[in-house]
Amino acid sequence: MNPADFDLQASVSRLFVYPIKSCAGVELQESLLIETGLEFDRAWMVVDEEGEFLSQRELPRMALIRPTLKYSEMVLRAPGMLALHIAFDRVEEPVRVRVWDDEVAAYDMGDIAAQWFSDFLSEGGARRKLRLVRFDPEHRRLSSRKWTGEVEALNQFADGFPLLVISEASLAEFNARMQAAGHDAVGMERFRPNLVLAGIEAHDEDRVDEVRIDTGDGGLVLLRPVKPCARCTIPDVDPATAETGTAVNETLRAYRADPRLDGALTFGMNVIVLEGVEQALRVGQPAGANLRFE
């Protein structure tokens, strides 16, 4: 890949997966790219008795559930709880669950996992009956064709797209505004990206047509940013304490109201995979992109 062929040169600086939707992420040095995004990303989800997904919007304490990915299992830890071990190769009965407007096929992960999540996420004497489910890999859940056009982009339990990309410079600009307003800077974890790019200017990720990543040995990953990421209240949940605030959204409101989404506050870009399934993404890989002119 010749850097001279691109308007912008960048590199992969950080990689994150979020095995359980809305729980803490796992930072990796390397991750396999599959059709639905990074391997294990949003492969599991917490649901209520009706099979409806739950997130930090309703249950901020989900931020305190921290997965670790091992060779054959995922280990979950949370304050005051014994570790919960989830085998990669084991599920129980099939179920139907809902994530936003989509009803999808999944597998229940059993009573022990359900008890663990119910115990940790029940507060104030109100007992919640929760279940952990895993996405059925045979189910085809597509991103909105309004944004992906001719491309059928698959994802699992993500809000709507396979990947979220943010640049280091975007976070730096945001934190400069936070500090100017008298607030503490926040970490990239607040915005829950999968892929962080270094070497480009703030919000260049909003303005590029495609991102090409050289995986080495002639390998190529080709990604297309398709939709700005509209922000809810989750970035205002402190991932270290699960305490909620308002400073993040207040700061975004001052400069990130996006006319492309009728004034929604946006930060980062939702991305689809055009090429490179089964390639390994690694921190340090070079990337190039050309600016999009509309």
XYZ file of N, CA and C in Angstrom, residues 40-178:
417
model
N -16.084 -11.993 18.449
C -16.651 -11.938 19.801
C -17.303 -10.596 20.139
N -17.297 -9.637 19.232
C -17.902 -8.345 19.568
C -19.423 -8.458 19.591
N -20.013 -8.074 20.715
C -21.463 -8.123 20.916
C -22.053 -9.474 20.534
N -21.328 -10.533 20.889
C -21.826 -11.887 20.639
C -22.827 -12.323 21.707
N -22.785 -11.714 22.895
C -23.708 -12.014 23.983
C -24.499 -10.755 24.346
N -25.615 -10.957 25.024
C -26.472 -9.834 25.392
C -27.301 -10.215 26.614
N -27.596 -9.231 27.448
C -28.457 -9.421 28.614
C -29.878 -9.022 28.239
N -30.844 -9.883 28.574
C -32.243 -9.601 28.253
C -33.104 -9.762 29.497
N -34.298 -9.148 29.442
C -35.249 -9.282 30.549
C -36.167 -10.482 30.303
N -37.210 -10.587 31.122
C -38.110 -11.747 31.029
C -38.831 -11.822 29.688
N -38.986 -10.677 29.032
C -39.666 -10.650 27.738
C -38.696 -10.826 26.567
N -37.402 -11.008 26.875
C -36.426 -11.156 25.813
C -35.964 -9.845 25.213
N -36.250 -8.740 25.879
C -35.848 -7.415 25.399
C -34.458 -7.078 25.931
N -33.609 -6.530 25.075
C -32.231 -6.249 25.493
C -32.193 -5.140 26.533
N -31.155 -5.184 27.372
C -30.916 -4.168 28.389
C -29.537 -3.568 28.171
N -29.376 -2.326 28.595
C -28.106 -1.637 28.401
C -27.828 -0.732 29.590
N -26.685 -0.048 29.523
C -26.327 0.916 30.567
C -27.314 2.071 30.668
N -28.145 2.265 29.658
C -29.159 3.309 29.750
C -30.073 3.051 30.937
N -30.477 1.789 31.103
C -31.342 1.425 32.225
C -30.547 0.939 33.431
N -29.408 0.282 33.165
C -28.635 -0.383 34.213
C -27.171 0.027 34.111
N -26.811 1.206 34.648
C -25.417 1.663 34.529
C -24.398 0.683 35.107
N -24.815 -0.143 36.076
C -23.871 -1.086 36.679
C -23.357 -2.135 35.690
N -23.968 -2.234 34.528
C -23.433 -3.134 33.512
C -22.002 -2.756 33.142
N -21.653 -1.471 33.293
C -20.295 -1.014 32.984
C -19.248 -1.686 33.855
N -19.662 -2.188 35.019
C -18.723 -2.795 35.965
C -18.500 -4.279 35.711
N -19.226 -4.855 34.771
C -19.036 -6.263 34.426
C -17.914 -6.344 33.397
N -16.804 -6.977 33.796
C -15.582 -6.929 32.992
C -15.230 -8.324 32.469
N -15.312 -8.496 31.165
C -14.947 -9.796 30.580
C -13.440 -9.912 30.360
N -12.969 -11.128 30.430
C -11.617 -11.487 29.981
C -11.767 -12.647 29.007
N -11.122 -12.550 27.860
C -11.200 -13.617 26.860
C -10.022 -14.564 27.015
N -10.328 -15.814 27.306
C -9.316 -16.857 27.425
C -9.328 -17.729 26.177
N -8.557 -18.812 26.205
C -8.449 -19.679 25.031
C -9.790 -20.315 24.678
N -10.498 -20.832 25.661
C -11.725 -21.562 25.376
C -12.934 -21.024 26.125
N -12.768 -19.895 26.814
C -13.872 -19.374 27.617
C -13.730 -17.873 27.817
N -14.832 -17.285 28.234
C -14.860 -15.901 28.683
C -15.091 -15.910 30.189
N -14.298 -15.131 30.919
C -14.438 -15.040 32.372
C -14.973 -13.655 32.708
N -16.067 -13.623 33.466
C -16.700 -12.366 33.848
C -16.449 -12.095 35.316
N -16.065 -10.838 35.602
C -15.871 -10.416 36.979
C -16.640 -9.126 37.222
N -17.135 -8.982 38.451
C -17.852 -7.775 38.854
C -17.673 -7.618 40.356
N -17.740 -6.388 40.868
C -17.527 -6.158 42.304
C -18.474 -7.000 43.168
N -17.891 -7.689 44.126
C -18.668 -8.475 45.063
C -19.170 -9.805 44.542
N -18.770 -10.184 43.337
C -19.252 -11.424 42.722
C -18.101 -12.386 42.486
N -18.383 -13.692 42.611
C -17.435 -14.692 42.159
C -17.348 -14.648 40.640
N -16.229 -15.047 40.091
C -16.056 -15.043 38.638
C -17.032 -16.023 37.995
N -17.560 -15.622 36.842
C -18.449 -16.477 36.067
C -17.714 -16.900 34.801
N -17.660 -18.199 34.544
C -16.963 -18.746 33.387
C -17.985 -19.135 32.312
N -17.818 -18.591 31.106
C -18.715 -18.870 29.994
C -17.918 -19.568 28.900
N -18.195 -20.841 28.662
C -17.479 -21.592 27.634
C -17.891 -21.113 26.247
N -16.916 -20.998 25.355
C -17.207 -20.564 23.995
C -18.022 -21.598 23.225
N -17.888 -22.872 23.594
C -18.497 -23.940 22.791
C -19.751 -24.520 23.419
N -20.390 -23.763 24.328
C -21.542 -24.322 25.023
C -22.678 -23.313 25.096
N -23.863 -23.730 24.654
C -25.072 -22.930 24.799
C -26.191 -23.864 25.252
N -27.337 -23.281 25.590
C -28.479 -24.123 25.954
C -29.587 -23.942 24.921
N -30.841 -23.789 25.338
C -31.917 -23.864 24.354
C -32.008 -22.601 23.490
N -32.505 -22.780 22.258
C -32.708 -21.620 21.388
C -33.841 -20.739 21.896
N -33.691 -19.439 21.678
C -34.700 -18.466 22.097
C -34.798 -17.388 21.018
N -35.842 -16.567 21.114
C -35.974 -15.382 20.286
C -35.870 -14.169 21.205
N -35.082 -13.190 20.803
C -34.877 -11.995 21.619
C -34.981 -10.760 20.725
N -35.071 -9.586 21.372
C -35.193 -8.345 20.613
C -34.029 -7.413 20.942
N -33.464 -6.828 19.875
C -32.476 -5.770 20.004
C -32.967 -4.638 19.110
N -33.338 -3.530 19.739
C -34.010 -2.431 19.042
C -35.231 -2.981 18.308
N -35.339 -2.770 17.004
C -36.537 -3.201 16.283
C -36.416 -4.598 15.695
N -35.318 -5.273 15.959
C -35.072 -6.577 15.345
C -35.353 -7.717 16.314
N -36.131 -8.689 15.860
C -36.261 -9.949 16.594
C -35.288 -10.930 15.971
N -34.413 -11.502 16.800
C -33.341 -12.339 16.264
C -33.281 -13.682 17.000
N -32.661 -14.638 16.352
C -32.453 -15.959 16.944
C -31.214 -15.929 17.828
N -31.319 -16.573 18.985
C -30.208 -16.606 19.936
C -30.280 -17.911 20.722
N -29.301 -18.081 21.612
C -29.276 -19.233 22.514
C -29.168 -18.735 23.944
N -30.006 -19.282 24.814
C -29.898 -18.976 26.235
C -28.636 -19.630 26.797
N -27.989 -18.924 27.771
C -26.729 -19.425 28.331
C -26.910 -20.139 29.671
N -28.149 -20.385 30.071
C -28.373 -21.230 31.234
C -28.671 -20.486 32.521
N -29.091 -21.272 33.527
C -29.575 -20.705 34.779
C -28.464 -20.110 35.642
N -27.269 -20.669 35.587
C -26.188 -20.126 36.421
C -25.834 -18.712 35.964
N -25.703 -18.533 34.664
C -25.429 -17.198 34.140
C -26.582 -16.250 34.443
N -27.799 -16.730 34.296
C -28.968 -15.886 34.577
C -28.973 -15.432 36.031
N -28.675 -16.338 36.949
C -28.629 -15.991 38.373
C -27.551 -14.955 38.648
N -26.400 -15.103 38.037
C -25.274 -14.195 38.243
C -25.648 -12.779 37.821
N -26.206 -12.644 36.628
C -26.584 -11.309 36.146
C -27.746 -10.739 36.954
N -28.700 -11.584 37.304
C -29.835 -11.102 38.110
C -29.366 -10.610 39.475
N -28.446 -11.329 40.087
C -27.933 -10.934 41.401
C -27.188 -9.601 41.323
N -26.313 -9.460 40.335
C -25.481 -8.264 40.292
C -26.260 -7.026 39.857
N -27.205 -7.195 38.968
C -27.875 -6.032 38.391
C -29.195 -5.682 39.061
N -29.588 -6.437 40.080
C -30.776 -6.078 40.852
C -30.370 -5.124 41.960
N -31.061 -3.996 42.046
C -30.713 -2.976 43.026
C -31.958 -2.511 43.776
N -31.732 -1.949 44.950
C -32.805 -1.286 45.689
C -33.942 -2.195 46.086
N -33.659 -3.488 46.253
C -34.693 -4.409 46.677
C -35.588 -4.899 45.551
N -35.439 -4.322 44.351
C -36.250 -4.753 43.207
C -35.526 -5.869 42.473
N -36.042 -7.073 42.577
C -35.415 -8.238 41.949
C -35.723 -8.262 40.464
N -34.680 -8.364 39.639
C -34.868 -8.463 38.204
C -34.494 -9.869 37.756
N -35.328 -10.456 36.917
C -35.037 -11.770 36.361
C -34.437 -11.563 34.974
N -33.136 -11.763 34.896
C -32.405 -11.494 33.672
C -31.824 -12.792 33.113
N -31.571 -12.797 31.817
C -30.945 -13.923 31.154
C -29.783 -13.413 30.306
N -28.781 -14.276 30.128
C -27.704 -14.016 29.187
C -27.947 -14.885 27.958
N -27.867 -14.255 26.772
C -28.082 -15.003 25.539
C -26.899 -14.783 24.604
N -26.720 -15.742 23.695
C -25.676 -15.630 22.675
C -26.310 -15.604 21.291
N -25.795 -14.754 20.439
C -26.312 -14.612 19.080
C -26.175 -15.930 18.323
N -27.214 -16.291 17.577
C -27.165 -17.480 16.735
C -26.426 -17.125 15.445
N -25.247 -17.709 15.203
C -24.456 -17.325 14.035
C -25.129 -17.661 12.705
N -26.168 -18.485 12.740
C -26.904 -18.786 11.511
C -27.898 -17.691 11.150
N -28.181 -16.798 12.098
C -29.141 -15.720 11.848
C -28.461 -14.585 11.093
N -29.134 -14.039 10.094
C -28.596 -12.924 9.310
C -29.296 -11.634 9.746
N -28.610 -10.855 10.555
C -29.135 -9.542 10.962
C -28.385 -8.472 10.168
N -29.104 -7.733 9.361
C -28.482 -6.779 8.453
C -28.540 -5.366 9.003
N -27.489 -4.611 8.730
C -27.509 -3.179 8.969
C -28.513 -2.531 8.017
N -28.939 -1.318 8.361
C -29.928 -0.605 7.560
C -29.412 -0.342 6.148
N -30.166 -0.799 5.153
C -29.769 -0.577 3.763
C -29.885 0.899 3.381
N -30.605 1.684 4.163
C -30.620 3.128 3.937
C -29.213 3.692 3.963
N -28.350 3.103 4.818
C -26.990 3.603 4.984
C -25.952 2.760 4.266
N -26.205 1.475 4.103
C -25.197 0.605 3.483
C -25.380 0.470 1.975
N -26.527 0.926 1.443
C -26.754 0.867 0.005
C -26.822 -0.557 -0.501
N -25.966 -0.865 -1.470
C -26.008 -2.172 -2.107
C -25.355 -3.262 -1.262
N -24.689 -2.890 -0.174
C -23.933 -3.852 0.619
C -24.816 -4.453 1.721
N -24.829 -5.763 1.815
C -25.501 -6.443 2.926
C -24.485 -6.598 4.053
N -24.569 -5.728 5.047
C -23.608 -5.714 6.151
C -24.208 -6.422 7.356
N -23.577 -7.505 7.762
C -24.071 -8.302 8.885
C -23.532 -7.763 10.203
N -24.334 -7.881 11.250
C -23.833 -7.628 12.605
C -24.583 -8.513 13.582
N -24.031 -8.615 14.794
C -24.666 -9.456 15.808
C -25.551 -8.576 16.689
N -25.196 -8.389 17.965
C -26.040 -7.597 18.848
C -25.623 -6.123 18.926
N -24.724 -5.670 18.043
C -24.381 -4.249 18.011
C -25.640 -3.439 17.716
N -25.603 -2.147 18.043
C -26.788 -1.323 17.802
C -27.223 -1.356 16.346
N -26.263 -1.416 15.413
C -26.732 -1.434 14.039
C -25.705 -1.684 12.967
N -24.395 -1.635 13.310
C -23.360 -1.742 12.293
C -22.199 -2.576 12.826
N -21.379 -3.142 11.924
C -20.318 -4.057 12.372
C -19.233 -3.412 13.220
N -18.832 -2.163 12.913
C -17.691 -1.539 13.579
C -17.974 -0.070 13.862
N -17.301 0.437 14.885
C -17.308 1.876 15.182
C -15.862 2.362 15.203
N -15.590 3.408 14.432
C -14.240 3.955 14.297
C -14.213 5.378 14.840
N -13.175 5.690 15.625
C -12.944 7.041 16.162
C -11.448 7.316 16.061
N -11.088 8.565 15.845
C -9.672 8.924 15.814
C -9.214 9.454 17.170
N -7.927 9.282 17.438
C -7.341 9.858 18.654
C -7.537 11.366 18.690
N -7.429 11.997 17.518
C -7.543 13.456 17.474
C -8.948 13.922 17.834
N -9.962 13.151 17.489
C -11.334 13.518 17.856
C -11.496 13.542 19.370
N -10.945 12.523 20.038
C -11.022 12.503 21.502
C -10.229 13.658 22.097
N -9.051 13.968 21.538
C -8.242 15.065 22.067
C -8.983 16.391 21.960
N -9.646 16.622 20.835
C -10.413 17.866 20.695
C -11.573 17.897 21.683
N -12.251 16.773 21.809
C -13.359 16.713 22.767
C -12.876 17.017 24.178
N -11.755 16.411 24.589
C -11.261 16.633 25.948
C -10.786 18.064 26.155
N -10.264 18.697 25.123
C -9.907 20.118 25.258
C -11.148 20.941 25.563
N -12.250 20.623 24.944
C -13.502 21.325 25.208
C -14.047 20.983 26.598
N -13.909 19.732 26.994
C -14.334 19.349 28.351
C -13.575 20.146 29.403
